[in-house]
Coordinates of C-alpha atoms and ligand atoms in Angstrom, one line a residue:
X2 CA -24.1 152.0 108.0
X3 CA -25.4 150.1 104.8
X4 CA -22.8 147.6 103.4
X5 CA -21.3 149.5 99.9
X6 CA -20.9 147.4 96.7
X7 CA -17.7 146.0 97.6
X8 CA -15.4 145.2 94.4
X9 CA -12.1 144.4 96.6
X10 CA -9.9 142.3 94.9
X11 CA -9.1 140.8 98.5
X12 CA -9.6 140.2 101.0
X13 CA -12.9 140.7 99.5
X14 CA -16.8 140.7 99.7
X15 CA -18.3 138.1 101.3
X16 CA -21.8 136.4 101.7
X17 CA -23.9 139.5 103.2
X18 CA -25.8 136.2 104.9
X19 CA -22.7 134.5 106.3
X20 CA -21.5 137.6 107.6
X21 CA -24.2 138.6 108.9
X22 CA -24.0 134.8 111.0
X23 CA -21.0 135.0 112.1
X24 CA -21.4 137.5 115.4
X25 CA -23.3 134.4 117.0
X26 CA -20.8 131.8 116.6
X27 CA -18.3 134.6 118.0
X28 CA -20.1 134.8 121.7
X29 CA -20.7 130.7 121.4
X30 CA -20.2 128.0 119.3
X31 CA -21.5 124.2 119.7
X32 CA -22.8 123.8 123.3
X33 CA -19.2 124.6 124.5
X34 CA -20.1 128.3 126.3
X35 CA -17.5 130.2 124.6
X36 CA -17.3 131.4 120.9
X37 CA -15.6 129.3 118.0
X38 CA -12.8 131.7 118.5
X39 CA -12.4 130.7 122.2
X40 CA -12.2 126.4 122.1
X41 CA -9.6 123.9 121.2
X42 CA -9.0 122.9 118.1
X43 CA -8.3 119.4 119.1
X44 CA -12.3 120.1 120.4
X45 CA -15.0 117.9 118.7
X46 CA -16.6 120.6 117.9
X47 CA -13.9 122.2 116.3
X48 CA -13.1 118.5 114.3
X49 CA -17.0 118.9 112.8
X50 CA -15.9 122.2 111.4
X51 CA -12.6 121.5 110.0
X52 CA -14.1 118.5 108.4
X53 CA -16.6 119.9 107.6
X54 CA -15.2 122.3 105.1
X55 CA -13.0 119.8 103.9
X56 CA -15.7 117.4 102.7
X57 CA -17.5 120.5 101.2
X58 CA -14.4 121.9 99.1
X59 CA -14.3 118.0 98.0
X60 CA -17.8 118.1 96.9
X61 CA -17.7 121.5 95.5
X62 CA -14.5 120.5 93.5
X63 CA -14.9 117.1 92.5
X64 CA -12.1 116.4 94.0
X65 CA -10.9 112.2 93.5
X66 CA -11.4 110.5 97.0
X67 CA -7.4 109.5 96.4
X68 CA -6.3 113.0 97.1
X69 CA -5.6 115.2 100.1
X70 CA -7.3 118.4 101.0
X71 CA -5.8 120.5 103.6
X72 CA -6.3 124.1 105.2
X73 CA -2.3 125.9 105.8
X74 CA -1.5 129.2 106.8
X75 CA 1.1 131.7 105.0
X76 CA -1.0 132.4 101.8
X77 CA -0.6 131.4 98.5
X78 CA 3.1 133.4 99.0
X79 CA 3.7 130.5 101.0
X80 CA 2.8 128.0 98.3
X81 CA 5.6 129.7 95.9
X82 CA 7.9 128.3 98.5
X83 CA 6.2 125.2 99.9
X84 CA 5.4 124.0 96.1
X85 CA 9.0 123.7 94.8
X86 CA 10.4 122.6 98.4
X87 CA 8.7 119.4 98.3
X88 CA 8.3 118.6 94.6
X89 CA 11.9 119.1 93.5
X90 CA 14.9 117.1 94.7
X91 CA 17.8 119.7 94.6
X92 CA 18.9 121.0 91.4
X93 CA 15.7 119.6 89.5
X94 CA 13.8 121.8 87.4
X95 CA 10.7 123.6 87.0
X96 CA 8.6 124.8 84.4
X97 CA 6.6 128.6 84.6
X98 CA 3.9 130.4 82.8
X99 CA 4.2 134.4 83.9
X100 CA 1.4 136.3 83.8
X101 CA 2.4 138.8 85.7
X102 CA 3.2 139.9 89.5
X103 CA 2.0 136.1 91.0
X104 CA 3.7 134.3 88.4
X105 CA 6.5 136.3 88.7
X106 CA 7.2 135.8 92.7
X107 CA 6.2 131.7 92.3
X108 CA 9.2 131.1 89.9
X109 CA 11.4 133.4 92.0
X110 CA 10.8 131.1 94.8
X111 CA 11.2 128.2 92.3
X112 CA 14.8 129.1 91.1
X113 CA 15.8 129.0 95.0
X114 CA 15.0 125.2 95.5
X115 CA 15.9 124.5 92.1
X116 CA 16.2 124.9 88.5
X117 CA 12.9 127.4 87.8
X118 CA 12.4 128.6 85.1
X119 CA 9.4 130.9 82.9
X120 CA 8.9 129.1 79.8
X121 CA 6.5 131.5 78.9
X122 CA 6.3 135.4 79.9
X123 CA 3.8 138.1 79.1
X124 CA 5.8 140.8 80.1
X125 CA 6.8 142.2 76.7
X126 CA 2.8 142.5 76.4
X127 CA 2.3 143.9 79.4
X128 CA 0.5 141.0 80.7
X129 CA -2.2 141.7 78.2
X130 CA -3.0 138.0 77.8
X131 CA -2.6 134.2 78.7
X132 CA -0.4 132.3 76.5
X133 CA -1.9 129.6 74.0
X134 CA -0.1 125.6 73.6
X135 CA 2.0 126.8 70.6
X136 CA 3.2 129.5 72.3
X137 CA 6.1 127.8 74.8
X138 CA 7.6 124.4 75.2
X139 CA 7.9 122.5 78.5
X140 CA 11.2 121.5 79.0
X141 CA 12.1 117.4 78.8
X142 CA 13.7 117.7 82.1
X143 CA 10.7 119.9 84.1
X144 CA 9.3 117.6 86.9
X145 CA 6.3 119.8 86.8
X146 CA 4.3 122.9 84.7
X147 CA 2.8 125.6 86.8
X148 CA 0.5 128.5 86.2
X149 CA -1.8 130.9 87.5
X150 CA -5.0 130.6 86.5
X151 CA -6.1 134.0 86.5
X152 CA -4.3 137.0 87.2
X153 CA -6.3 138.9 89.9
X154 CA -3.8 142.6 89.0
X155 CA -3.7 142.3 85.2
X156 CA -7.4 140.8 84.6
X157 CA -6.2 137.5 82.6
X158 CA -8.2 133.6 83.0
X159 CA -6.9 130.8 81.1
X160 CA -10.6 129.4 80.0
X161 CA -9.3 126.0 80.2
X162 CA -5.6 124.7 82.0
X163 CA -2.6 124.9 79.6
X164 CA -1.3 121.7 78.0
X165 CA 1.7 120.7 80.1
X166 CA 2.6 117.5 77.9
X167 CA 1.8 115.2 80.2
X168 CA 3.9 116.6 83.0
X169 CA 2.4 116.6 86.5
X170 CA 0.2 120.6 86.7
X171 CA 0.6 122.7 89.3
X172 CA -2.0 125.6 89.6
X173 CA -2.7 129.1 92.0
X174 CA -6.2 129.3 91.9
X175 CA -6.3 131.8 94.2
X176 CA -8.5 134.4 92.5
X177 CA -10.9 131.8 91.0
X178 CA -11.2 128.8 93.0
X179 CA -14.7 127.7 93.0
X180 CA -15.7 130.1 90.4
X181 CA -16.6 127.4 88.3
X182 CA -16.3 123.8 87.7
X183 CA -12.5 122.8 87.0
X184 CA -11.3 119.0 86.5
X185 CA -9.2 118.5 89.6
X186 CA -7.9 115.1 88.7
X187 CA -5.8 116.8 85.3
X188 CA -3.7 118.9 88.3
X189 CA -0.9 117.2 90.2
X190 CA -1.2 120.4 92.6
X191 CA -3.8 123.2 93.3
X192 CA -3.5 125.4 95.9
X193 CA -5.3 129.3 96.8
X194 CA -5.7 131.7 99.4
X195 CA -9.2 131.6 100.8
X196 CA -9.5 135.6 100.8
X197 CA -11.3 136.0 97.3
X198 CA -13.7 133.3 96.7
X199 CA -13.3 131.3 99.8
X200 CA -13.8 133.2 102.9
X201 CA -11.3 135.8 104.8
X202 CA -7.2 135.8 104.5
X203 CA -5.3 133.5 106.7
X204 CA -6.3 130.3 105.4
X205 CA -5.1 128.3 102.3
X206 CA -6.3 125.2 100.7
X207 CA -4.0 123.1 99.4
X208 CA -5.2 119.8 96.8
X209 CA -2.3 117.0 96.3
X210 CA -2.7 114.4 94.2
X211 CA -1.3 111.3 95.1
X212 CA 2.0 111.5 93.1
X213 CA 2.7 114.8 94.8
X214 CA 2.0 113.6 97.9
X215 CA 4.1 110.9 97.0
X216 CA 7.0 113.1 95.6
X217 CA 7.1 115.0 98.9
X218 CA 7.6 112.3 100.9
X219 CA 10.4 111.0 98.4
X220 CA 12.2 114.6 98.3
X221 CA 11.9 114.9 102.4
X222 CA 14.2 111.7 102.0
X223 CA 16.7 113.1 99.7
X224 CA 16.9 116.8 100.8
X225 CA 19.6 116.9 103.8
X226 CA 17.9 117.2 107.7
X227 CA 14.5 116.2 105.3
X228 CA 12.2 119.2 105.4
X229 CA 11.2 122.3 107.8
X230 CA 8.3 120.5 109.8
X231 CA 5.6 123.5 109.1
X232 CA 6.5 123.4 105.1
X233 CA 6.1 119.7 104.7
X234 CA 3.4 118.7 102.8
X235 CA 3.3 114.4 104.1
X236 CA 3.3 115.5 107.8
X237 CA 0.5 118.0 107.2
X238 CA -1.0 115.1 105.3
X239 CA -0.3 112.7 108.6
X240 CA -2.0 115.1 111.2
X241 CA -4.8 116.3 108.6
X242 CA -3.8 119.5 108.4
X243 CA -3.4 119.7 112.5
X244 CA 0.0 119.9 112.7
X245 CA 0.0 122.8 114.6
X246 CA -2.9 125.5 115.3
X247 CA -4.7 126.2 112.4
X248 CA -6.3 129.5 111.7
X249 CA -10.1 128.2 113.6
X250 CA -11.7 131.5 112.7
X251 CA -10.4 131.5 109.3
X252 CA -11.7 127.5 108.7
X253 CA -14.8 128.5 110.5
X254 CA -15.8 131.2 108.3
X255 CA -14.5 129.4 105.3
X256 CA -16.8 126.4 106.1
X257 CA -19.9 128.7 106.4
X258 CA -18.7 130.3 102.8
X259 CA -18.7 127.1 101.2
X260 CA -22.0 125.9 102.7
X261 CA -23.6 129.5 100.9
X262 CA -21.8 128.1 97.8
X263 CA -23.7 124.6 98.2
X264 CA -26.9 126.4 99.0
X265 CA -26.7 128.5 95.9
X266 CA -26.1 125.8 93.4
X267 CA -22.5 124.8 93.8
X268 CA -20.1 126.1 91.3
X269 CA -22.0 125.3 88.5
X270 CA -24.5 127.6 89.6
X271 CA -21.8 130.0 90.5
X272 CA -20.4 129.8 86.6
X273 CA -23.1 131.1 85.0
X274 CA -23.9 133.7 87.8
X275 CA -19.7 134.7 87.3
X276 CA -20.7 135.3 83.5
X277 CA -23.3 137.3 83.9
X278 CA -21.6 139.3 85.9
X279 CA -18.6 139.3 83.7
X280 CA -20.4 139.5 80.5
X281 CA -22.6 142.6 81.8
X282 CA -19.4 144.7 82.9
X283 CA -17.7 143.7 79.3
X284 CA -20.6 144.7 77.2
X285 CA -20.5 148.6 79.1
X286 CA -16.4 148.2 78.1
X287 CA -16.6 147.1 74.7
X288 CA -20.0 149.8 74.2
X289 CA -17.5 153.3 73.8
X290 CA -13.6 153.8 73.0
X291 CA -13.6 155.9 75.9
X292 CA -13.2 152.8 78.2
X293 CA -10.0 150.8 77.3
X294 CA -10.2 147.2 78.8
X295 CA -6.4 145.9 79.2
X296 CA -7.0 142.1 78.6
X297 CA -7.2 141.4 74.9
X298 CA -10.9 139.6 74.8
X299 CA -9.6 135.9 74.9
X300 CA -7.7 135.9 77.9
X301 CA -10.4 138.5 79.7
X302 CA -11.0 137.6 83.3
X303 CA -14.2 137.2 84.6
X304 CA -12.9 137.5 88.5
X305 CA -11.6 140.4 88.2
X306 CA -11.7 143.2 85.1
X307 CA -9.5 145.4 84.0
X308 CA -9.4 148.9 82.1
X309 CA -8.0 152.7 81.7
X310 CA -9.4 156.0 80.9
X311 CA -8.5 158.3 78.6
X312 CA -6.1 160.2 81.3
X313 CA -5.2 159.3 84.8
X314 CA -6.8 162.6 85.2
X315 CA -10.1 161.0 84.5
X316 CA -9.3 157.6 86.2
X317 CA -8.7 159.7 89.5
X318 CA -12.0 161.3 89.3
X319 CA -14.0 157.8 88.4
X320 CA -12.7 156.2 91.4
X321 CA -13.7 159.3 93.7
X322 CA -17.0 159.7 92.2
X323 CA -17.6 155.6 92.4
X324 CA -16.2 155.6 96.1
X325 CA -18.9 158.7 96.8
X326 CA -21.6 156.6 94.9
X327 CA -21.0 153.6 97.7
X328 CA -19.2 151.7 94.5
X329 CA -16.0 150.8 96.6
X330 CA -12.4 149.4 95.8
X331 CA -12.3 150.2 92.6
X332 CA -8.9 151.6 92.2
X333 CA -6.4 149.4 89.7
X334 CA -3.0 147.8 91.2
X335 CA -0.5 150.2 91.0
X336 CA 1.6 147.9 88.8
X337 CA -1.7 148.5 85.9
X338 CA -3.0 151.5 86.7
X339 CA -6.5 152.6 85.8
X340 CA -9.7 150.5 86.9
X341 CA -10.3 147.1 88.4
X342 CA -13.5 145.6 89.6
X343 CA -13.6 142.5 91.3
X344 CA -16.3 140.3 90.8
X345 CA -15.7 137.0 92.9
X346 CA -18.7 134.8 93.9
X347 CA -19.8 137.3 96.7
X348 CA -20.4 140.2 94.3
X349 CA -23.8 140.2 93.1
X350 CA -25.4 141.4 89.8
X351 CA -27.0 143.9 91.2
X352 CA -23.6 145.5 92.3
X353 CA -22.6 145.2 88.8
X354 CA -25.6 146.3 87.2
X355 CA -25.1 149.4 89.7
X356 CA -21.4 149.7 88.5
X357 CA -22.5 149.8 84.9
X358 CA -25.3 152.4 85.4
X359 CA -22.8 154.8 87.1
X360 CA -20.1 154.0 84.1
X361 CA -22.7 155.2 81.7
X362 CA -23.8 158.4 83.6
X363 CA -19.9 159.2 84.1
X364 CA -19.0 158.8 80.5
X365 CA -22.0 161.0 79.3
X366 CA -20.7 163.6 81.8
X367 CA -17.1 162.9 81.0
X368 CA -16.8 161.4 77.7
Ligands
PLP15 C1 -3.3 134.8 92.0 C2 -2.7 135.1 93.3 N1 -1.7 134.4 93.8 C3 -1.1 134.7 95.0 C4 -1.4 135.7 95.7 C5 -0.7 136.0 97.0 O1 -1.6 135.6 98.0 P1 -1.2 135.7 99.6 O2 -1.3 137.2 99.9 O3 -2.3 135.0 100.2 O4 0.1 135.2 99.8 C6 -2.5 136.5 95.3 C7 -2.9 137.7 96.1 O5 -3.8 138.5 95.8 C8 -3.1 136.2 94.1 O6 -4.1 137.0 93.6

């Protein structure tokens, strides 16, 4: 069966050429006679791949040679947790930007370990946007700022990090890690789930500067019994990331979807190719009042974009029609309702441009 234009919002599309790799390395990998899925991870073979991705996400990222890179499991759900555990000495404090849903469950998780708090919340705009440096102050006490740089359910991107007064920024980047360029040196801590932009679910990179690196190590000392071995950030920092198994598969595939990144141009390349994308899909959206994008333009995503119909009626039908057409995944989160199409580094313009064409026969049919 012919691979469908795949608009998951994850885990999502990935490389049609990677993919299409990956069957080999599953019957035998590196001279060892069994597949990658099948040898040690202590292996050498397995050490070239695991370091091999790592020095390609530093590359890719820019990140400074004076900060650690490392590959955990548990998602970016676990980063809600891990994030506050070993940055906050109990009953320290926290500030939040919510823009919705991931937001939402990081300062949850934050208010456990400490004092977390929103600063900032969309939710009386329905998550229609991301919030500007007038709009919130970050508290004298806060030990860090942390947002989400772009809200894979409600559509929103900052277009640049939000000012955090010179406290120590901590960002998910989950839904647009290596979308573009980004100045990893102005964040304290970055972390995403590899199953949008990176490769497939199961794997998350984590980026500490030193001073959070440092701060972890200083809060294992003060919490009582120190912290839970697998949520430590210094020991995974010790054992490069090999504390226990990691996810080999996942860091396998994950290293072949960053050298497709390298080969296309790095994330440079990948910027403008993202807003061409983007732009083609908000021209069709901003062409008829029949479409109704839900981001207000400044804080539009160009991950993943967002809109309703004129009835759910309607929006039922779309996705139906679309799915038929072989334009897949196009159903919006429950929590938005309507339309979303994502359009992470995998997704090419010719899915897009396929997207648009049926959006224009559907409204002249519809509309
Ligand atoms: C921005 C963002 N943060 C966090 C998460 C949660 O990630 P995970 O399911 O890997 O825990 C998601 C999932 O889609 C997300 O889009």
């Amino acid at each position: 069966m012919a691979r469908a234009h795949n608009f998951s919002a994850g885990p999502a599309a990935l490389p049609t050429t990677v993919v299409a790799e990956l069957g080999d390395a599953l019957l035998e990998f590196g001279g060892m006679g069994a597949g990658i899925m099948e040898i040690s991870h202590r292996s050498a073979a397995f050490d070239a791949v695991i370091n091999g991705a790592i020095d390609r996400l530093r590359r890719l990222l820019g990140v400074p040679d004076d900060y650690a890179v490392l590959l955990l499991q548990g998602g970016a759900s676990q980063q809600f947790t891990q994030v506050p555990l070993n940055l906050l000495a109990p009953g320290q404090a926290a500030d939040y930007l919510d823009t919705g849903t991931w937001g939402s469950k990081a300062v949850k998780e934050a208010a456990r370990q400490g004092d977390g708090r929103n600063v900032w919340s969309g939710k009386e705009e329905a998550y229609r946007r991301v919030p500007g440096s007038d709009d919130f102050a970050v508290r004298d006490e806060a030990v860090y700022l942390h947002y989400t740089s772009n809200n894979t359910i409600y559509g929103t991107q900052y277009a640049a990090p939000p000012d955090s007064a010179g406290k120590p920024l901590v960002a998910d980047l989950s839904s647009d890690i290596a979308s573009g360029p980004i100045d990893v040196g102005a964040h304290a801590v970055i972390y995403a789930g590899a199953q949008k932009n990176l490769g497939p679910s199961g794997v998350t990179a984590v980026i500490l500067s030193p001073w959070a690196l440092a701060r972890s190590r200083e809060v294992a000392g003060l919490r009582p019994g120190g912290l839970p071995s697998v949520l430590d950030y210094g020991l995974y920092a010790d054992k490069a990331s090999m504390f226990n198994t990691p996810n080999t598969w996942g860091i396998y595939v994950l290293e072949r979807v960053l050298a497709w990144v390298e080969e296309q141009g790095g994330v440079t390349a990948m910027a403008t190719r993202n807003a061409d994308k983007a732009q083609a899909l908000y021209t069709e959206l901003d062409r008829t009042d029949f479409w109704r994008p839900h981001a207000v333009a400044d804080s539009r995503s160009q991950m993943n974009v967002t809109w309703r119909l004129p009835s759910t009626e309607l929006e039922a039908r779309f996705v139906a029609e679309a799915d038929a057409a072989g334009l897949r995944a196009l159903k919006g989160h429950r929590s938005v309702g309507g339309i979303r199409a994502s359009l992470y580094n995998a997704v090419s313009i010719e899915s897009v441009e396929a997207l648009v064409a049926f959006m224009q026969d559907f409204e002249s049919r519809a509309g």
